[in-house]
């Protein structure tokens, strides 16, 4: 994900995305790609289908790693 720039400055935002996932256990890691720091991680068991996720606030770029458990 990439944050919009407002008036020449990066703006801190959160984003909502939805993933279509098969049933299973997942771990989601929101990562700052500049530093490699994990900003948030969450684990869940999903019944399958659409899974909405809300990112932590970020002000430039953000990556999401999705792993099965």
Short mmCIF file of the N, C-alpha and C atoms (twelve columns), coordinates in Angstrom:
data_MODEL
# 
_entry.id   MODEL 
# 
loop_
_atom_site.group_PDB 
_atom_site.id 
_atom_site.type_symbol 
_atom_site.label_atom_id 
_atom_site.label_alt_id 
_atom_site.label_comp_id 
_atom_site.label_asym_id 
_atom_site.label_seq_id 
_atom_site.Cartn_x 
_atom_site.Cartn_y 
_atom_site.Cartn_z 
_atom_site.pdbx_PDB_model_num 
ATOM 1   N N  . UNK A 1  0.838   -1.171  0.000  1 
ATOM 2   C CA . UNK A 1  0.000   0.000   0.000  1 
ATOM 3   C C  . UNK A 1  0.881   1.231   0.000  1 
ATOM 4   N N  . UNK A 2  0.380   2.299   -0.549 1 
ATOM 5   C CA . UNK A 2  1.129   3.544   -0.614 1 
ATOM 6   C C  . UNK A 2  0.223   4.673   -0.152 1 
ATOM 7   N N  . UNK A 3  0.716   5.482   0.787  1 
ATOM 8   C CA . UNK A 3  -0.073  6.593   1.322  1 
ATOM 9   C C  . UNK A 3  -0.114  7.735   0.308  1 
ATOM 10  N N  . UNK A 4  -1.255  8.433   0.238  1 
ATOM 11  C CA . UNK A 4  -1.338  9.592   -0.650 1 
ATOM 12  C C  . UNK A 4  -0.493  10.736  -0.104 1 
ATOM 13  N N  . UNK A 5  -0.113  11.621  -0.993 1 
ATOM 14  C CA . UNK A 5  0.645   12.807  -0.587 1 
ATOM 15  C C  . UNK A 5  -0.301  13.993  -0.655 1 
ATOM 16  N N  . UNK A 6  -0.354  14.762  0.424  1 
ATOM 17  C CA . UNK A 6  -1.237  15.926  0.473  1 
ATOM 18  C C  . UNK A 6  -0.427  17.193  0.595  1 
ATOM 19  N N  . UNK A 7  -0.502  18.078  -0.386 1 
ATOM 20  C CA . UNK A 7  0.209   19.342  -0.335 1 
ATOM 21  C C  . UNK A 7  1.717   19.168  -0.251 1 
ATOM 22  N N  . UNK A 8  2.253   18.114  -0.876 1 
ATOM 23  C CA . UNK A 8  3.684   17.892  -0.857 1 
ATOM 24  C C  . UNK A 8  4.186   17.138  0.363  1 
ATOM 25  N N  . UNK A 9  3.299   16.825  1.284  1 
ATOM 26  C CA . UNK A 9  3.690   16.096  2.490  1 
ATOM 27  C C  . UNK A 9  2.961   14.765  2.539  1 
ATOM 28  N N  . UNK A 10 3.646   13.752  3.046  1 
ATOM 29  C CA . UNK A 10 2.991   12.456  3.247  1 
ATOM 30  C C  . UNK A 10 1.971   12.603  4.368  1 
ATOM 31  N N  . UNK A 11 0.854   11.933  4.224  1 
ATOM 32  C CA . UNK A 11 -0.228  11.988  5.201  1 
ATOM 33  C C  . UNK A 11 -0.350  10.619  5.854  1 
ATOM 34  N N  . UNK A 12 -0.440  10.580  7.176  1 
ATOM 35  C CA . UNK A 12 -0.599  9.305   7.867  1 
ATOM 36  C C  . UNK A 12 -2.028  8.813   7.674  1 
ATOM 37  N N  . UNK A 13 -2.165  7.602   7.157  1 
ATOM 38  C CA . UNK A 13 -3.483  7.040   6.866  1 
ATOM 39  C C  . UNK A 13 -3.533  5.576   7.285  1 
ATOM 40  N N  . UNK A 14 -4.731  5.061   7.384  1 
ATOM 41  C CA . UNK A 14 -4.967  3.622   7.520  1 
ATOM 42  C C  . UNK A 14 -5.762  3.219   6.286  1 
ATOM 43  N N  . UNK A 15 -5.645  1.981   5.893  1 
ATOM 44  C CA . UNK A 15 -6.349  1.506   4.706  1 
ATOM 45  C C  . UNK A 15 -7.165  0.274   5.058  1 
ATOM 46  N N  . UNK A 16 -8.296  0.129   4.379  1 
ATOM 47  C CA . UNK A 16 -9.093  -1.092  4.520  1 
ATOM 48  C C  . UNK A 16 -8.988  -1.861  3.213  1 
ATOM 49  N N  . UNK A 17 -8.625  -3.128  3.328  1 
ATOM 50  C CA . UNK A 17 -8.569  -3.997  2.160  1 
ATOM 51  C C  . UNK A 17 -9.367  -5.256  2.476  1 
ATOM 52  N N  . UNK A 18 -9.723  -5.995  1.446  1 
ATOM 53  C CA . UNK A 18 -10.418 -7.267  1.638  1 
ATOM 54  C C  . UNK A 18 -9.719  -8.325  0.794  1 
ATOM 55  N N  . UNK A 19 -9.472  -9.461  1.401  1 
ATOM 56  C CA . UNK A 19 -8.850  -10.586 0.712  1 
ATOM 57  C C  . UNK A 19 -9.850  -11.723 0.602  1 
ATOM 58  N N  . UNK A 20 -9.831  -12.422 -0.508 1 
ATOM 59  C CA . UNK A 20 -10.672 -13.612 -0.682 1 
ATOM 60  C C  . UNK A 20 -9.768  -14.812 -0.392 1 
ATOM 61  N N  . UNK A 21 -9.992  -15.447 0.749  1 
ATOM 62  C CA . UNK A 21 -9.100  -16.499 1.224  1 
ATOM 63  C C  . UNK A 21 -9.830  -17.832 1.385  1 
ATOM 64  N N  . UNK A 22 -9.149  -18.944 1.125  1 
ATOM 65  C CA . UNK A 22 -9.747  -20.237 1.443  1 
ATOM 66  C C  . UNK A 22 -9.753  -20.437 2.960  1 
ATOM 67  N N  . UNK A 23 -10.546 -21.368 3.413  1 
ATOM 68  C CA . UNK A 23 -10.607 -21.667 4.852  1 
ATOM 69  C C  . UNK A 23 -9.230  -22.080 5.343  1 
ATOM 70  N N  . UNK A 24 -8.902  -21.646 6.551  1 
ATOM 71  C CA . UNK A 24 -7.620  -22.027 7.120  1 
ATOM 72  C C  . UNK A 24 -7.201  -21.100 8.238  1 
ATOM 73  N N  . UNK A 25 -6.020  -21.378 8.769  1 
ATOM 74  C CA . UNK A 25 -5.428  -20.538 9.823  1 
ATOM 75  C C  . UNK A 25 -4.384  -19.641 9.175  1 
ATOM 76  N N  . UNK A 26 -4.426  -18.354 9.529  1 
ATOM 77  C CA . UNK A 26 -3.558  -17.372 8.892  1 
ATOM 78  C C  . UNK A 26 -2.866  -16.493 9.924  1 
ATOM 79  N N  . UNK A 27 -1.708  -15.996 9.484  1 
ATOM 80  C CA . UNK A 27 -1.015  -14.961 10.236 1 
ATOM 81  C C  . UNK A 27 -0.795  -13.803 9.261  1 
ATOM 82  N N  . UNK A 28 -1.173  -12.601 9.693  1 
ATOM 83  C CA . UNK A 28 -1.006  -11.392 8.898  1 
ATOM 84  C C  . UNK A 28 0.034   -10.522 9.587  1 
ATOM 85  N N  . UNK A 29 1.021   -10.059 8.824  1 
ATOM 86  C CA . UNK A 29 2.033   -9.149  9.357  1 
ATOM 87  C C  . UNK A 29 2.060   -7.889  8.504  1 
ATOM 88  N N  . UNK A 30 1.796   -6.760  9.141  1 
ATOM 89  C CA . UNK A 30 1.890   -5.455  8.486  1 
ATOM 90  C C  . UNK A 30 3.313   -4.961  8.715  1 
ATOM 91  N N  . UNK A 31 4.036   -4.700  7.628  1 
ATOM 92  C CA . UNK A 31 5.465   -4.413  7.712  1 
ATOM 93  C C  . UNK A 31 5.792   -3.067  7.056  1 
ATOM 94  N N  . UNK A 32 6.654   -2.295  7.724  1 
ATOM 95  C CA . UNK A 32 7.209   -1.084  7.129  1 
ATOM 96  C C  . UNK A 32 8.343   -1.536  6.206  1 
ATOM 97  N N  . UNK A 33 8.183   -1.403  4.875  1 
ATOM 98  C CA . UNK A 33 9.202   -1.924  3.964  1 
ATOM 99  C C  . UNK A 33 10.535  -1.174  4.035  1 
ATOM 100 N N  . UNK A 34 10.523  0.051   4.533  1 
ATOM 101 C CA . UNK A 34 11.779  0.800   4.676  1 
ATOM 102 C C  . UNK A 34 12.659  0.227   5.773  1 
ATOM 103 N N  . UNK A 35 12.031  -0.133  6.896  1 
ATOM 104 C CA . UNK A 35 12.790  -0.575  8.068  1 
ATOM 105 C C  . UNK A 35 12.720  -2.073  8.300  1 
ATOM 106 N N  . UNK A 36 11.715  -2.735  7.711  1 
ATOM 107 C CA . UNK A 36 11.502  -4.158  7.963  1 
ATOM 108 C C  . UNK A 36 10.790  -4.419  9.278  1 
ATOM 109 N N  . UNK A 37 10.443  -3.349  9.991  1 
ATOM 110 C CA . UNK A 37 9.776   -3.483  11.285 1 
ATOM 111 C C  . UNK A 37 8.325   -3.941  11.112 1 
ATOM 112 N N  . UNK A 38 7.927   -4.929  11.915 1 
ATOM 113 C CA . UNK A 38 6.540   -5.384  11.915 1 
ATOM 114 C C  . UNK A 38 5.731   -4.398  12.764 1 
ATOM 115 N N  . UNK A 39 4.764   -3.741  12.137 1 
ATOM 116 C CA . UNK A 39 3.948   -2.745  12.822 1 
ATOM 117 C C  . UNK A 39 2.771   -3.374  13.547 1 
ATOM 118 N N  . UNK A 40 2.279   -4.479  13.009 1 
ATOM 119 C CA . UNK A 40 1.186   -5.217  13.653 1 
ATOM 120 C C  . UNK A 40 1.192   -6.624  13.117 1 
ATOM 121 N N  . UNK A 41 0.903   -7.580  13.992 1 
ATOM 122 C CA . UNK A 41 0.699   -8.946  13.510 1 
ATOM 123 C C  . UNK A 41 -0.542  -9.504  14.185 1 
ATOM 124 N N  . UNK A 42 -1.253  -10.307 13.449 1 
ATOM 125 C CA . UNK A 42 -2.478  -10.918 13.962 1 
ATOM 126 C C  . UNK A 42 -2.629  -12.313 13.378 1 
ATOM 127 N N  . UNK A 43 -3.191  -13.200 14.164 1 
ATOM 128 C CA . UNK A 43 -3.453  -14.568 13.727 1 
ATOM 129 C C  . UNK A 43 -4.942  -14.838 13.857 1 
ATOM 130 N N  . UNK A 44 -5.458  -15.659 12.955 1 
ATOM 131 C CA . UNK A 44 -6.870  -16.009 13.046 1 
ATOM 132 C C  . UNK A 44 -7.163  -17.275 12.274 1 
ATOM 133 N N  . UNK A 45 -8.267  -17.887 12.611 1 
ATOM 134 C CA . UNK A 45 -8.798  -19.008 11.846 1 
ATOM 135 C C  . UNK A 45 -9.962  -18.456 11.044 1 
ATOM 136 N N  . UNK A 46 -9.918  -18.673 9.724  1 
ATOM 137 C CA . UNK A 46 -10.906 -18.076 8.817  1 
ATOM 138 C C  . UNK A 46 -11.737 -19.185 8.173  1 
ATOM 139 N N  . UNK A 47 -13.039 -18.983 8.097  1 
ATOM 140 C CA . UNK A 47 -13.947 -19.983 7.539  1 
ATOM 141 C C  . UNK A 47 -13.914 -20.017 6.015  1 
ATOM 142 N N  . UNK A 48 -13.246 -19.042 5.403  1 
ATOM 143 C CA . UNK A 48 -13.178 -18.968 3.946  1 
ATOM 144 C C  . UNK A 48 -14.017 -17.824 3.423  1 
ATOM 145 N N  . UNK A 49 -13.629 -17.281 2.274  1 
ATOM 146 C CA . UNK A 49 -14.350 -16.166 1.670  1 
ATOM 147 C C  . UNK A 49 -13.657 -14.836 1.940  1 
ATOM 148 N N  . UNK A 50 -14.432 -13.790 1.844  1 
ATOM 149 C CA . UNK A 50 -13.919 -12.426 1.978  1 
ATOM 150 C C  . UNK A 50 -13.506 -12.133 3.419  1 
ATOM 151 N N  . UNK A 51 -12.312 -11.581 3.591  1 
ATOM 152 C CA . UNK A 51 -11.809 -11.202 4.913  1 
ATOM 153 C C  . UNK A 51 -11.349 -9.744  4.857  1 
ATOM 154 N N  . UNK A 52 -12.125 -8.828  5.448  1 
ATOM 155 C CA . UNK A 52 -11.689 -7.433  5.494  1 
ATOM 156 C C  . UNK A 52 -10.596 -7.238  6.544  1 
ATOM 157 N N  . UNK A 53 -9.631  -6.403  6.221  1 
ATOM 158 C CA . UNK A 53 -8.529  -6.076  7.126  1 
ATOM 159 C C  . UNK A 53 -8.331  -4.565  7.134  1 
ATOM 160 N N  . UNK A 54 -8.021  -4.014  8.288  1 
ATOM 161 C CA . UNK A 54 -7.709  -2.595  8.402  1 
ATOM 162 C C  . UNK A 54 -6.252  -2.485  8.831  1 
ATOM 163 N N  . UNK A 55 -5.498  -1.736  8.075  1 
ATOM 164 C CA . UNK A 55 -4.064  -1.599  8.341  1 
ATOM 165 C C  . UNK A 55 -3.816  -0.688  9.531  1 
ATOM 166 N N  . UNK A 56 -2.622  -0.778  10.100 1 
ATOM 167 C CA . UNK A 56 -2.220  0.253   11.051 1 
ATOM 168 C C  . UNK A 56 -1.968  1.551   10.269 1 
ATOM 169 N N  . UNK A 57 -1.958  2.669   10.950 1 
ATOM 170 C CA . UNK A 57 -1.660  3.946   10.295 1 
ATOM 171 C C  . UNK A 57 -0.232  3.922   9.770  1 
ATOM 172 N N  . UNK A 58 -0.034  4.494   8.585  1 
ATOM 173 C CA . UNK A 58 1.297   4.583   7.983  1 
ATOM 174 C C  . UNK A 58 1.366   5.856   7.177  1 
ATOM 175 N N  . UNK A 59 2.602   6.333   6.936  1 
ATOM 176 C CA . UNK A 59 2.717   7.609   6.239  1 
ATOM 177 C C  . UNK A 59 3.487   7.567   4.929  1 
ATOM 178 N N  . UNK A 60 3.885   6.379   4.483  1 
ATOM 179 C CA . UNK A 60 4.497   6.290   3.161  1 
ATOM 180 C C  . UNK A 60 4.099   4.977   2.503  1 
ATOM 181 N N  . UNK A 61 4.807   3.895   2.798  1 
ATOM 182 C CA . UNK A 61 4.490   2.593   2.219  1 
ATOM 183 C C  . UNK A 61 4.260   1.577   3.331  1 
ATOM 184 N N  . UNK A 62 3.508   0.549   2.990  1 
ATOM 185 C CA . UNK A 62 3.198   -0.512  3.939  1 
ATOM 186 C C  . UNK A 62 3.049   -1.804  3.161  1 
ATOM 187 N N  . UNK A 63 3.577   -2.889  3.705  1 
ATOM 188 C CA . UNK A 63 3.454   -4.203  3.075  1 
ATOM 189 C C  . UNK A 63 2.673   -5.134  3.999  1 
ATOM 190 N N  . UNK A 64 1.971   -6.070  3.399  1 
ATOM 191 C CA . UNK A 64 1.234   -7.075  4.166  1 
ATOM 192 C C  . UNK A 64 1.736   -8.449  3.768  1 
ATOM 193 N N  . UNK A 65 2.219   -9.197  4.748  1 
ATOM 194 C CA . UNK A 65 2.622   -10.588 4.532  1 
ATOM 195 C C  . UNK A 65 1.511   -11.483 5.072  1 
ATOM 196 N N  . UNK A 66 1.043   -12.410 4.250  1 
ATOM 197 C CA . UNK A 66 -0.015  -13.339 4.647  1 
ATOM 198 C C  . UNK A 66 0.594   -14.738 4.619  1 
ATOM 199 N N  . UNK A 67 0.521   -15.398 5.771  1 
ATOM 200 C CA . UNK A 67 1.090   -16.745 5.863  1 
ATOM 201 C C  . UNK A 67 0.032   -17.703 6.405  1 
ATOM 202 N N  . UNK A 68 0.077   -18.927 5.907  1 
ATOM 203 C CA . UNK A 68 -0.796  -19.959 6.477  1 
ATOM 204 C C  . UNK A 68 -0.079  -20.550 7.677  1 
ATOM 205 N N  . UNK A 69 -0.863  -21.053 8.609  1 
ATOM 206 C CA . UNK A 69 -0.279  -21.603 9.845  1 
ATOM 207 C C  . UNK A 69 -0.627  -23.062 9.959  1 
# 
